Short mmCIF file of C-alpha atoms and ligand atoms in Angstrom, two decimals:
data_model
loop_
_atom_site.label_atom_id
_atom_site.label_comp_id
_atom_site.label_asym_id
_atom_site.label_seq_id
_atom_site.Cartn_x
_atom_site.Cartn_y
_atom_site.Cartn_z
CA MET Z 35 0.46 -40.25 -19.87
CA ALA Z 36 2.78 -38.08 -17.85
CA PHE Z 37 2.45 -34.34 -17.45
CA LYS Z 38 5.84 -32.69 -17.70
CA ILE Z 39 6.85 -29.94 -15.34
CA GLY Z 40 9.49 -27.31 -16.03
CA LEU Z 41 10.46 -25.98 -12.63
CA LEU Z 42 12.04 -22.51 -12.54
CA GLY Z 43 13.80 -22.37 -9.16
CA LEU Z 44 14.87 -24.99 -6.63
CA GLY Z 45 15.09 -22.85 -3.49
CA THR Z 46 12.74 -22.95 -0.48
CA VAL Z 47 9.52 -23.38 -2.48
CA GLY Z 48 11.02 -25.18 -5.49
CA ALA Z 49 12.65 -27.86 -3.32
CA GLY Z 50 9.41 -28.32 -1.34
CA THR Z 51 7.51 -28.70 -4.62
CA ALA Z 52 10.00 -31.28 -5.90
CA GLN Z 53 9.77 -33.18 -2.60
CA ILE Z 54 6.00 -33.59 -2.93
CA LEU Z 55 6.17 -34.55 -6.60
CA LEU Z 56 8.93 -37.12 -5.99
CA ASP Z 57 7.04 -38.70 -3.11
CA PRO Z 58 3.44 -39.15 -4.26
CA GLN Z 59 2.64 -42.14 -2.01
CA GLY Z 60 -0.52 -41.53 0.05
CA ARG Z 61 -1.37 -38.34 -1.82
CA HIS Z 62 -3.76 -37.88 -4.76
CA PRO Z 63 -3.07 -40.67 -7.31
CA LEU Z 64 -2.88 -38.18 -10.18
CA LEU Z 65 0.42 -36.92 -8.71
CA GLN Z 66 1.99 -40.16 -9.96
CA GLU Z 67 1.41 -38.93 -13.50
CA ILE Z 68 3.30 -35.69 -12.97
CA GLU Z 69 6.98 -35.72 -13.88
CA ILE Z 70 9.65 -33.16 -13.07
CA TYR Z 71 11.18 -32.79 -16.52
CA ARG Z 72 13.61 -29.85 -16.23
CA VAL Z 73 14.72 -27.62 -13.35
CA GLY Z 74 16.21 -24.16 -13.82
CA VAL Z 75 18.59 -22.72 -11.21
CA ARG Z 76 21.33 -20.11 -10.95
CA SER Z 77 24.04 -22.42 -9.66
CA LEU Z 78 24.53 -26.06 -10.65
CA ASP Z 79 26.94 -26.79 -7.80
CA LYS Z 80 24.85 -25.70 -4.82
CA PRO Z 81 23.93 -28.48 -2.39
CA ARG Z 82 20.18 -29.18 -2.60
CA PRO Z 83 17.85 -30.58 0.08
CA VAL Z 84 16.20 -32.81 -2.51
CA GLU Z 85 17.75 -35.50 -4.68
CA LEU Z 86 16.67 -35.17 -8.29
CA PRO Z 87 17.19 -37.66 -11.12
CA LYS Z 88 20.47 -36.84 -12.90
CA GLY Z 89 20.58 -34.32 -15.74
CA LEU Z 90 17.50 -32.27 -14.84
CA LEU Z 91 19.27 -29.11 -13.72
CA THR Z 92 20.11 -26.29 -16.10
CA THR Z 93 21.02 -22.63 -15.79
CA ASP Z 94 19.42 -21.87 -19.17
CA LEU Z 95 15.82 -21.17 -18.11
CA GLU Z 96 14.76 -20.10 -21.62
CA THR Z 97 15.25 -23.63 -22.88
CA ILE Z 98 12.71 -24.79 -20.28
CA VAL Z 99 9.94 -22.34 -21.18
CA THR Z 100 10.37 -23.04 -24.90
CA ASP Z 101 10.80 -26.83 -24.63
CA PRO Z 102 7.96 -28.45 -26.60
CA HIS Z 103 7.80 -31.37 -24.11
CA VAL Z 104 7.00 -29.17 -21.09
CA ASP Z 105 3.26 -28.91 -20.27
CA ILE Z 106 3.37 -26.76 -17.13
CA VAL Z 107 5.99 -24.16 -16.17
CA VAL Z 108 6.24 -23.66 -12.41
CA GLU Z 109 7.83 -20.31 -11.60
CA VAL Z 110 9.23 -20.34 -8.06
CA MET Z 111 12.36 -18.28 -8.66
CA GLY Z 112 10.99 -14.96 -7.32
CA GLY Z 113 11.92 -11.38 -8.27
CA LEU Z 114 10.48 -9.34 -11.12
CA GLU Z 115 12.91 -10.12 -13.94
CA PRO Z 116 13.61 -12.52 -15.51
CA ALA Z 117 10.54 -14.09 -13.85
CA ARG Z 118 8.04 -11.87 -15.74
CA SER Z 119 9.67 -12.41 -19.14
CA LEU Z 120 9.97 -16.16 -18.60
CA ILE Z 121 6.28 -16.41 -17.61
CA LEU Z 122 5.28 -14.46 -20.72
CA LYS Z 123 7.54 -16.60 -22.91
CA ALA Z 124 6.09 -19.78 -21.39
CA ILE Z 125 2.57 -18.51 -22.17
CA ALA Z 126 3.58 -17.58 -25.72
CA ASN Z 127 4.86 -21.15 -26.10
CA GLY Z 128 1.49 -22.57 -25.00
CA LYS Z 129 2.57 -23.64 -21.51
CA HIS Z 130 0.30 -23.44 -18.49
CA VAL Z 131 1.94 -21.55 -15.65
CA VAL Z 132 1.90 -21.98 -11.88
CA THR Z 133 3.57 -19.22 -9.89
CA ALA Z 134 4.15 -18.28 -6.26
CA ASN Z 135 5.32 -14.82 -7.27
CA LYS Z 136 3.01 -12.18 -5.73
CA ALA Z 137 5.33 -9.36 -6.79
CA VAL Z 138 5.11 -10.23 -10.49
CA ILE Z 139 1.36 -10.89 -10.42
CA SER Z 140 0.48 -7.72 -8.48
CA ARG Z 141 2.48 -5.59 -10.95
CA TYR Z 142 2.08 -7.40 -14.26
CA GLY Z 143 -1.12 -9.40 -13.71
CA ASP Z 144 -2.92 -7.46 -16.44
CA GLU Z 145 -0.32 -8.27 -19.06
CA ILE Z 146 0.12 -11.88 -17.91
CA PHE Z 147 -3.59 -12.81 -17.68
CA THR Z 148 -4.44 -11.08 -20.96
CA ALA Z 149 -1.68 -13.06 -22.67
CA ALA Z 150 -2.80 -16.29 -20.97
CA ASN Z 151 -6.43 -15.88 -21.99
CA GLN Z 152 -5.38 -15.16 -25.57
CA ALA Z 153 -3.11 -18.21 -25.61
CA GLY Z 154 -5.74 -20.43 -23.95
CA VAL Z 155 -3.53 -21.38 -21.00
CA TYR Z 156 -3.96 -21.18 -17.24
CA VAL Z 157 -1.92 -19.04 -14.86
CA MET Z 158 -2.46 -20.31 -11.32
CA LEU Z 159 -1.21 -18.57 -8.20
CA GLU Z 160 -2.51 -20.22 -5.02
CA ALA Z 161 0.91 -19.95 -3.35
CA ALA Z 162 1.23 -16.22 -4.01
CA VAL Z 163 -1.04 -15.30 -1.07
CA GLY Z 164 -1.16 -16.97 2.32
CA GLY Z 165 1.48 -19.66 1.58
CA GLY Z 166 -0.22 -22.98 2.25
CA ILE Z 167 -3.66 -21.51 2.97
CA PRO Z 168 -6.14 -22.28 0.21
CA VAL Z 169 -7.72 -18.88 -0.39
CA ILE Z 170 -7.30 -18.17 -4.12
CA GLN Z 171 -9.24 -21.23 -5.25
CA PRO Z 172 -12.08 -20.61 -2.75
CA LEU Z 173 -12.37 -17.00 -3.96
CA LYS Z 174 -12.44 -18.14 -7.59
CA GLN Z 175 -14.81 -21.04 -7.01
CA ALA Z 176 -16.78 -21.78 -3.83
CA LEU Z 177 -17.15 -18.14 -2.73
CA SER Z 178 -17.72 -16.67 -6.18
CA VAL Z 179 -21.50 -17.03 -5.92
CA ASN Z 180 -21.45 -14.49 -3.09
CA ARG Z 181 -21.37 -10.72 -3.33
CA ILE Z 182 -18.17 -10.06 -1.44
CA HIS Z 183 -18.34 -7.16 1.00
CA SER Z 184 -14.85 -7.32 2.43
CA VAL Z 185 -11.61 -9.25 2.58
CA THR Z 186 -9.51 -8.57 5.67
CA GLY Z 187 -6.24 -10.37 6.15
CA ILE Z 188 -3.13 -10.84 8.21
CA VAL Z 189 -1.07 -11.81 5.18
CA ASN Z 190 2.50 -11.11 6.28
CA GLY Z 191 4.02 -13.53 8.77
CA THR Z 192 7.10 -11.43 9.58
CA THR Z 193 5.14 -8.39 10.77
CA ASN Z 194 2.65 -10.57 12.64
CA TYR Z 195 5.55 -12.30 14.38
CA ILE Z 196 7.06 -8.94 15.39
CA LEU Z 197 3.76 -7.44 16.59
CA SER Z 198 2.88 -10.65 18.49
CA ARG Z 199 6.21 -10.58 20.30
CA MET Z 200 5.83 -6.87 21.06
CA GLN Z 201 2.46 -7.75 22.59
CA THR Z 202 3.68 -10.67 24.71
CA GLU Z 203 7.13 -9.30 25.68
CA GLY Z 204 6.55 -5.56 25.67
CA GLY Z 205 9.69 -4.85 23.61
CA GLU Z 206 10.28 -2.05 21.10
CA PHE Z 207 9.92 -2.63 17.35
CA SER Z 208 13.60 -2.19 16.44
CA ASP Z 209 14.84 -4.64 19.12
CA ILE Z 210 12.37 -7.35 18.17
CA LEU Z 211 13.04 -6.84 14.46
CA ALA Z 212 16.80 -7.32 15.08
CA ASP Z 213 16.08 -10.51 17.02
CA ALA Z 214 13.67 -11.75 14.34
CA GLN Z 215 16.42 -11.21 11.73
CA GLN Z 216 18.86 -13.28 13.81
CA LEU Z 217 16.32 -16.07 14.17
CA GLY Z 218 15.56 -16.07 10.43
CA TYR Z 219 11.97 -14.79 10.79
CA ALA Z 220 12.82 -11.49 9.06
CA GLU Z 221 14.94 -10.82 5.96
CA ALA Z 222 18.27 -8.98 6.18
CA ASP Z 223 16.47 -6.22 4.24
CA PRO Z 224 13.06 -6.25 5.93
CA THR Z 225 11.63 -3.25 4.01
CA ALA Z 226 9.08 -5.17 1.92
CA ASP Z 227 7.63 -6.77 5.04
CA VAL Z 228 7.75 -4.02 7.67
CA ASP Z 229 6.65 -1.25 5.28
CA GLY Z 230 3.58 -3.25 4.30
CA LEU Z 231 4.63 -3.65 0.65
CA ASP Z 232 4.45 -7.45 0.66
CA ALA Z 233 0.97 -7.27 2.22
CA ALA Z 234 -0.04 -4.72 -0.45
CA ASP Z 235 1.12 -7.11 -3.22
CA LYS Z 236 -1.04 -9.83 -1.71
CA MET Z 237 -4.02 -7.54 -1.21
CA ALA Z 238 -3.85 -6.42 -4.86
CA ILE Z 239 -4.32 -10.09 -5.79
CA LEU Z 240 -7.03 -10.87 -3.20
CA ALA Z 241 -9.04 -7.72 -3.96
CA SER Z 242 -8.80 -8.31 -7.71
CA LEU Z 243 -10.24 -11.80 -7.28
CA ALA Z 244 -12.85 -10.94 -4.66
CA PHE Z 245 -14.25 -7.93 -6.52
CA GLY Z 246 -13.70 -8.97 -10.15
CA GLU Z 247 -11.58 -5.90 -10.74
CA ARG Z 248 -7.92 -5.48 -11.63
CA ILE Z 249 -6.70 -3.53 -8.63
CA LYS Z 250 -3.44 -1.76 -9.36
CA LEU Z 251 -0.71 -1.79 -6.73
CA PRO Z 252 -0.34 2.04 -6.58
CA GLU Z 253 -4.06 2.28 -5.76
CA ILE Z 254 -3.47 0.58 -2.41
CA TYR Z 255 -2.87 2.86 0.57
CA CYS Z 256 0.08 1.39 2.44
CA GLU Z 257 1.51 2.11 5.89
CA GLY Z 258 3.98 -0.18 7.68
CA ILE Z 259 4.53 -1.09 11.33
CA SER Z 260 7.86 0.61 12.09
CA LYS Z 261 6.19 3.47 14.02
CA VAL Z 262 4.18 1.17 16.30
CA SER Z 263 5.72 1.55 19.75
CA ALA Z 264 5.70 -0.57 22.88
CA ALA Z 265 3.59 2.17 24.49
CA ASP Z 266 0.88 1.81 21.80
CA ILE Z 267 0.82 -1.96 22.17
CA ALA Z 268 0.42 -1.57 25.96
CA TYR Z 269 -2.36 1.05 25.71
CA ALA Z 270 -4.15 -0.96 23.04
CA GLU Z 271 -4.00 -4.00 25.32
CA LYS Z 272 -5.50 -1.99 28.23
CA LEU Z 273 -8.27 -0.71 25.97
CA GLY Z 274 -9.09 -4.26 24.79
CA PHE Z 275 -7.29 -4.34 21.42
CA ALA Z 276 -4.40 -6.14 19.71
CA ILE Z 277 -2.41 -4.25 17.06
CA LYS Z 278 -2.19 -6.13 13.74
CA LEU Z 279 -0.96 -5.22 10.27
CA LEU Z 280 -4.21 -5.64 8.33
CA ALA Z 281 -4.72 -5.72 4.58
CA ILE Z 282 -8.29 -4.63 3.91
CA ALA Z 283 -10.43 -4.45 0.78
CA LYS Z 284 -13.96 -3.34 1.48
CA GLN Z 285 -16.86 -2.32 -0.63
CA ASP Z 286 -18.06 1.07 0.38
CA LEU Z 287 -21.62 1.54 -0.82
CA PRO Z 288 -22.57 4.98 -2.10
CA THR Z 289 -24.36 7.27 0.36
CA PRO Z 290 -26.23 10.49 -0.42
CA GLU Z 291 -23.37 12.48 1.17
CA LYS Z 292 -20.60 10.74 -0.77
CA GLY Z 293 -22.58 10.37 -3.99
CA THR Z 294 -21.59 7.75 -6.52
CA PRO Z 295 -18.28 7.89 -8.37
CA ASP Z 296 -20.19 7.84 -11.64
CA THR Z 297 -23.78 8.99 -11.45
CA GLU Z 298 -24.71 7.37 -14.74
CA THR Z 299 -24.02 3.82 -13.53
CA ARG Z 300 -25.85 3.36 -10.26
CA ASN Z 301 -24.16 0.06 -9.37
CA PHE Z 302 -20.76 1.63 -9.58
CA ALA Z 303 -19.36 1.68 -6.05
CA PHE Z 304 -16.33 2.75 -4.06
CA LEU Z 305 -13.76 0.22 -2.91
CA GLN Z 306 -11.36 0.86 -0.03
CA VAL Z 307 -8.08 -1.00 -0.44
CA ARG Z 308 -5.54 -0.39 2.30
CA VAL Z 309 -2.74 -1.87 4.39
CA HIS Z 310 -1.94 -0.39 7.80
CA PRO Z 311 -1.41 -1.27 11.44
CA THR Z 312 -4.83 -1.49 13.05
CA LEU Z 313 -6.24 -1.81 16.56
CA VAL Z 314 -8.32 -4.99 16.40
CA PRO Z 315 -10.84 -5.64 19.21
CA LYS Z 316 -9.74 -8.70 21.21
CA THR Z 317 -13.11 -10.30 20.45
CA HIS Z 318 -12.50 -10.14 16.67
CA PRO Z 319 -11.40 -13.43 15.04
CA LEU Z 320 -8.22 -11.83 13.63
CA ALA Z 321 -7.03 -10.56 17.04
CA SER Z 322 -5.90 -14.01 18.16
CA ILE Z 323 -3.82 -14.84 15.05
CA SER Z 324 -0.29 -14.76 16.38
CA GLY Z 325 3.29 -15.48 15.37
CA VAL Z 326 4.03 -16.26 11.74
CA TYR Z 327 0.51 -17.48 11.04
CA ASN Z 328 -1.72 -15.82 8.45
CA ALA Z 329 -5.50 -15.54 8.32
CA ILE Z 330 -7.92 -14.10 5.80
CA LEU Z 331 -11.48 -13.22 6.75
CA VAL Z 332 -13.93 -12.97 3.85
CA GLU Z 333 -17.39 -11.49 4.34
CA GLY Z 334 -20.05 -11.81 1.70
CA GLU Z 335 -23.71 -12.13 1.01
CA PRO Z 336 -25.29 -14.52 1.71
CA ILE Z 337 -22.44 -16.58 3.23
CA GLY Z 338 -21.55 -14.22 6.08
CA GLN Z 339 -18.06 -14.63 7.54
CA VAL Z 340 -15.53 -17.29 6.45
CA MET Z 341 -11.99 -17.33 7.82
CA PHE Z 342 -8.96 -19.10 6.34
CA TYR Z 343 -6.08 -19.75 8.73
CA GLY Z 344 -2.72 -21.45 8.45
CA ARG Z 345 0.96 -21.16 7.67
CA GLY Z 346 1.56 -18.23 5.36
CA ALA Z 347 5.06 -19.27 4.29
CA GLY Z 348 7.67 -22.02 4.50
CA SER Z 349 8.82 -24.71 2.13
CA GLY Z 350 6.19 -27.40 2.78
CA PRO Z 351 3.07 -25.23 3.16
CA THR Z 352 3.87 -23.09 0.11
CA ALA Z 353 4.76 -26.17 -1.96
CA SER Z 354 1.39 -27.67 -1.00
CA ALA Z 355 -0.31 -24.68 -2.66
CA VAL Z 356 1.97 -24.87 -5.72
CA VAL Z 357 1.33 -28.57 -6.24
CA SER Z 358 -2.43 -28.12 -5.78
CA ASP Z 359 -2.36 -25.76 -8.77
CA ILE Z 360 -0.28 -28.24 -10.78
CA LEU Z 361 -2.78 -30.96 -9.88
CA ASN Z 362 -5.74 -28.81 -10.96
CA ILE Z 363 -4.19 -28.20 -14.36
CA ALA Z 364 -3.22 -31.87 -14.75
CA ALA Z 365 -6.79 -32.87 -13.85
CA ILE Z 366 -8.21 -30.62 -16.56
CA LEU Z 367 -5.71 -31.84 -19.14
CA LYS Z 368 -6.40 -35.46 -18.19
CA SER Z 369 -10.15 -35.06 -18.50
CA GLY Z 370 -9.56 -33.87 -22.06
CA GLY Z 371 -10.14 -30.20 -21.27
CA ASP Z 372 -10.15 -28.23 -24.47
CA ALA Z 373 -7.32 -25.72 -24.10
CA ALA Z 374 -9.13 -23.29 -26.41
CA LYS Z 375 -12.03 -23.23 -23.92
CA LEU Z 376 -10.55 -22.33 -20.56
CA HIS Z 377 -12.43 -23.45 -17.46
CA PRO Z 378 -14.27 -20.27 -16.43
CA LEU Z 379 -13.70 -20.86 -12.70
CA LEU Z 380 -9.95 -21.37 -13.03
CA SER Z 381 -8.99 -18.81 -15.65
CA CYS Z 382 -8.99 -15.05 -15.20
CA SER Z 383 -12.56 -13.73 -15.57
CA HIS Z 384 -12.25 -9.99 -14.95
CA GLN Z 385 -13.33 -9.25 -18.49
CA ASP Z 386 -16.64 -11.06 -17.85
CA TYR Z 387 -17.42 -9.05 -14.68
CA CYS Z 388 -17.00 -5.89 -16.73
CA ALA Z 389 -18.63 -7.24 -19.92
CA ASN Z 390 -21.78 -5.12 -19.73
CA ARG Z 391 -20.01 -1.97 -18.62
CA GLN Z 392 -17.51 0.45 -20.05
CA GLY Z 393 -14.46 0.55 -17.82
CA ARG Z 394 -14.39 -0.33 -14.13
CA ARG Z 395 -17.05 -1.42 -11.66
CA PHE Z 396 -15.35 0.18 -8.68
CA ALA Z 397 -13.61 3.44 -8.00
CA ILE Z 398 -10.98 3.41 -5.27
CA ALA Z 399 -12.20 5.51 -2.34
CA PRO Z 400 -9.81 8.29 -1.33
CA MET Z 401 -8.47 7.80 2.22
CA GLU Z 402 -9.98 11.07 3.45
CA GLU Z 403 -13.43 9.57 2.74
CA LEU Z 404 -12.74 6.48 4.87
CA VAL Z 405 -15.06 6.27 7.88
CA THR Z 406 -13.40 4.49 10.78
CA ARG Z 407 -12.50 4.83 14.45
CA PHE Z 408 -9.08 6.23 15.34
CA TYR Z 409 -6.65 5.84 18.22
CA ALA Z 410 -4.29 8.77 18.88
CA ARG Z 411 -1.65 9.33 21.53
CA PHE Z 412 -0.75 12.89 22.52
CA LEU Z 413 2.09 14.30 24.59
CA THR Z 414 0.90 17.54 26.18
CA LEU Z 415 2.02 20.05 28.76
CA ASP Z 416 0.77 19.03 32.20
CA ARG Z 417 -1.70 21.88 32.60
CA PRO Z 418 -5.36 22.03 33.59
CA GLY Z 419 -7.81 22.28 30.68
CA VAL Z 420 -5.74 20.39 28.09
CA ILE Z 421 -8.31 17.64 27.65
CA GLY Z 422 -11.04 20.28 27.25
CA LYS Z 423 -9.08 22.00 24.46
CA LEU Z 424 -8.54 18.67 22.70
CA GLY Z 425 -12.28 17.98 22.96
CA THR Z 426 -13.14 21.41 21.53
CA SER Z 427 -10.85 20.95 18.51
CA PHE Z 428 -12.28 17.50 17.81
CA GLY Z 429 -15.81 18.89 18.19
CA ASN Z 430 -15.03 21.70 15.70
CA HIS Z 431 -14.50 19.00 13.07
CA HIS Z 432 -17.38 16.67 14.00
CA VAL Z 433 -15.13 14.11 15.68
CA SER Z 434 -16.82 12.52 18.69
CA LEU Z 435 -14.76 10.67 21.27
CA GLU Z 436 -15.43 7.19 22.58
CA SER Z 437 -12.77 7.37 25.30
CA VAL Z 438 -10.12 9.75 26.59
CA VAL Z 439 -7.52 8.48 29.03
CA GLN Z 440 -4.74 10.45 30.70
CA THR Z 441 -2.24 7.66 31.04
CA GLY Z 442 0.85 9.02 32.77
CA ILE Z 443 3.48 11.72 33.11
CA HIS Z 444 6.75 11.68 31.11
CA GLY Z 445 9.04 14.31 32.66
CA GLU Z 446 7.24 17.60 32.04
CA LEU Z 447 4.72 16.04 29.68
CA ALA Z 448 1.40 14.29 30.19
CA GLU Z 449 0.30 11.46 27.91
CA ILE Z 450 -3.29 11.36 26.69
CA VAL Z 451 -4.80 8.54 24.63
CA VAL Z 452 -7.98 9.09 22.67
CA VAL Z 453 -10.23 6.64 20.80
CA THR Z 454 -12.84 8.22 18.53
CA HIS Z 455 -16.23 7.02 17.35
CA ASP Z 456 -16.56 6.42 13.60
CA VAL Z 457 -15.38 9.54 11.83
CA ARG Z 458 -14.52 10.59 8.29
CA GLU Z 459 -10.72 10.43 8.03
CA GLY Z 460 -10.59 13.86 6.38
CA ASN Z 461 -12.37 15.43 9.40
CA PHE Z 462 -10.10 13.64 11.85
CA ARG Z 463 -6.98 14.89 10.02
CA GLN Z 464 -8.34 18.47 10.04
CA ALA Z 465 -8.95 18.22 13.79
CA LEU Z 466 -5.36 17.01 14.28
CA ASP Z 467 -4.06 19.95 12.22
CA GLU Z 468 -5.91 22.31 14.56
CA ILE Z 469 -4.70 20.43 17.66
CA ARG Z 470 -1.07 20.71 16.50
CA THR Z 471 -1.40 24.51 16.68
CA LEU Z 472 -2.44 24.44 20.38
CA ASP Z 473 0.34 25.74 22.64
CA THR Z 474 -0.30 22.96 25.18
CA ILE Z 475 0.38 20.16 22.66
CA ASP Z 476 3.96 18.90 22.45
CA SER Z 477 3.52 16.12 19.86
CA ILE Z 478 1.25 13.37 18.51
CA PRO Z 479 3.51 10.28 18.50
CA SER Z 480 0.86 7.82 17.25
CA ILE Z 481 -2.20 7.81 15.08
CA LEU Z 482 -3.69 4.40 14.30
CA ARG Z 483 -6.97 3.21 12.80
CA VAL Z 484 -9.30 0.96 14.78
CA LEU Z 485 -11.20 -1.91 13.15
P1 NAP O 800 14.63 -18.88 -2.98
O1 NAP O 800 14.76 -19.82 -1.86
O2 NAP O 800 15.52 -17.68 -3.05
O3 NAP O 800 14.83 -19.72 -4.34
C1 NAP O 800 14.90 -19.13 -5.60
C2 NAP O 800 15.32 -20.17 -6.60
O4 NAP O 800 15.28 -19.62 -7.90
C3 NAP O 800 16.75 -20.70 -6.39
O5 NAP O 800 16.80 -22.06 -6.64
C4 NAP O 800 17.57 -19.92 -7.42
O6 NAP O 800 18.66 -20.66 -7.93
C5 NAP O 800 16.56 -19.73 -8.53
N1 NAP O 800 16.77 -18.46 -9.25
C6 NAP O 800 16.52 -17.22 -8.83
N2 NAP O 800 16.82 -16.32 -9.78
C7 NAP O 800 17.32 -17.04 -10.82
C8 NAP O 800 17.80 -16.68 -12.09
N3 NAP O 800 17.88 -15.42 -12.48
N4 NAP O 800 18.20 -17.68 -12.93
C9 NAP O 800 18.14 -18.97 -12.52
N5 NAP O 800 17.67 -19.37 -11.32
C10 NAP O 800 17.26 -18.40 -10.49
O7 NAP O 800 13.13 -18.31 -3.11
P2 NAP O 800 11.82 -18.94 -2.44
O8 NAP O 800 11.77 -18.53 -1.01
O9 NAP O 800 11.71 -20.36 -2.80
O10 NAP O 800 10.67 -18.07 -3.18
C11 NAP O 800 10.30 -18.34 -4.51
C12 NAP O 800 9.01 -17.60 -4.82
O11 NAP O 800 7.98 -18.07 -3.96
C13 NAP O 800 9.07 -16.08 -4.61
O12 NAP O 800 8.30 -15.45 -5.60
C14 NAP O 800 8.44 -15.90 -3.25
O13 NAP O 800 7.84 -14.62 -3.09
C15 NAP O 800 7.38 -16.97 -3.29
N6 NAP O 800 6.95 -17.41 -1.96
C16 NAP O 800 7.87 -17.87 -1.08
C17 NAP O 800 7.45 -18.31 0.17
C18 NAP O 800 8.44 -18.85 1.18
O14 NAP O 800 8.02 -19.27 2.27
N7 NAP O 800 9.74 -18.87 0.87
C19 NAP O 800 6.09 -18.27 0.50
C20 NAP O 800 5.17 -17.82 -0.45
C21 NAP O 800 5.61 -17.40 -1.69
P3 NAP O 800 19.91 -21.11 -6.97
O15 NAP O 800 19.32 -22.07 -5.99
O16 NAP O 800 20.87 -21.74 -7.88
O17 NAP O 800 20.39 -19.84 -6.33
#
């Protein structure tokens, strides 16, 4: 019995997927029962890095998702449309789906998983987050017996590459980005990466799985790395930190001050979901993740900390994740899995987390309620008493300072770097508003959160 694959896309990930499937020797024996049946592409004439049996390629992708012989549709074409419509059509035609498309899942996950559950088919997405790193399956299965407290990840290789080089070479963001583009580590249009949007797509997926909640993309606070300067990297280094673009989802338990989002359901809690450049203490496990590598740190009860580390992109690593999903589905089909009864650890189970409740389990915490440490860099007039005035303004808004360093003179201006203790973001912002009105303050070039 062979399981027939309809592959949508034969680019970086599609070709890697085909390479594994065409060369099963030494891998799991079940791979020998998986057959690439059709392959959809845009251009039939393009040279391909993989040699396929003749006659598999087509530019008519609809015929693949409706073909009665196809068991599993593997969507590795990317983009929102026609990927979304083809996935939905595949589901409507009773096909299981494997996708690497974080953009489609983070935006249309609701629609896609609802349709899949109704149709009794699986939609698997291991490759959508962290490339080759197995993190989706662990969250769905091995870690699902834990109460997850937080998921913190370096999930975008391009920004981690840029920040790592800024740290080791001391260069400015724009110069290193241009070099990364030349070397092929950054796209010609790097917006999705450097503005944190790709990381937000991935965090929408991770947070949804970790917390049993469908987190919507617009609910994620998102700040990119383009304002991180060489000066900030150098000061962070001196203070014992590395700057990383972190994607964070963290349960924020109710406190008497904050109250609960819904006083009638006591278990209802706040969830922070955010992507921003962050000062990470050098002793933290994520501080040493450098270059294009990704890592995801999960903290839960009772397991404590677990970290997943590896290549977050690339043909082979991402294809490894895609084929692992194909293999999982093939294994279920082979063992006679009843399609009408989806395996509860592999299908989407948000509805079960919410079964005994009306609506959502979590409310997204507003950023002004976030309690964290901050790093801020000020340019001030070089006059006596400036630090005292800064301290008074912070004190007026209950912001206490962990360290204040006058770092140097730039022409007429002095540079002062401040790290706060834990503070409510709303209070910190109010203090900054007051500080901006001081006649000795020229500007505040950087404000960054500290892990
Ligand atoms: P890619 O190299 O650009 O390949 C896309 C493939 O899809 C090409 O074969 C292309 O055909 C085909 N295609 C695209 N639009 C099409 C259309 N409208 N009709 C027919 N064929 C179409 O992309 P990729 O890097 O493999 O990425 C694929 C997916 O994997 C994306 O969702 C991406 O986010 C995700 N992903 C990629 C990586 C990575 O390292 N690249 C890592 C993790 C996840 P032609 O070849 O004929 O142009």
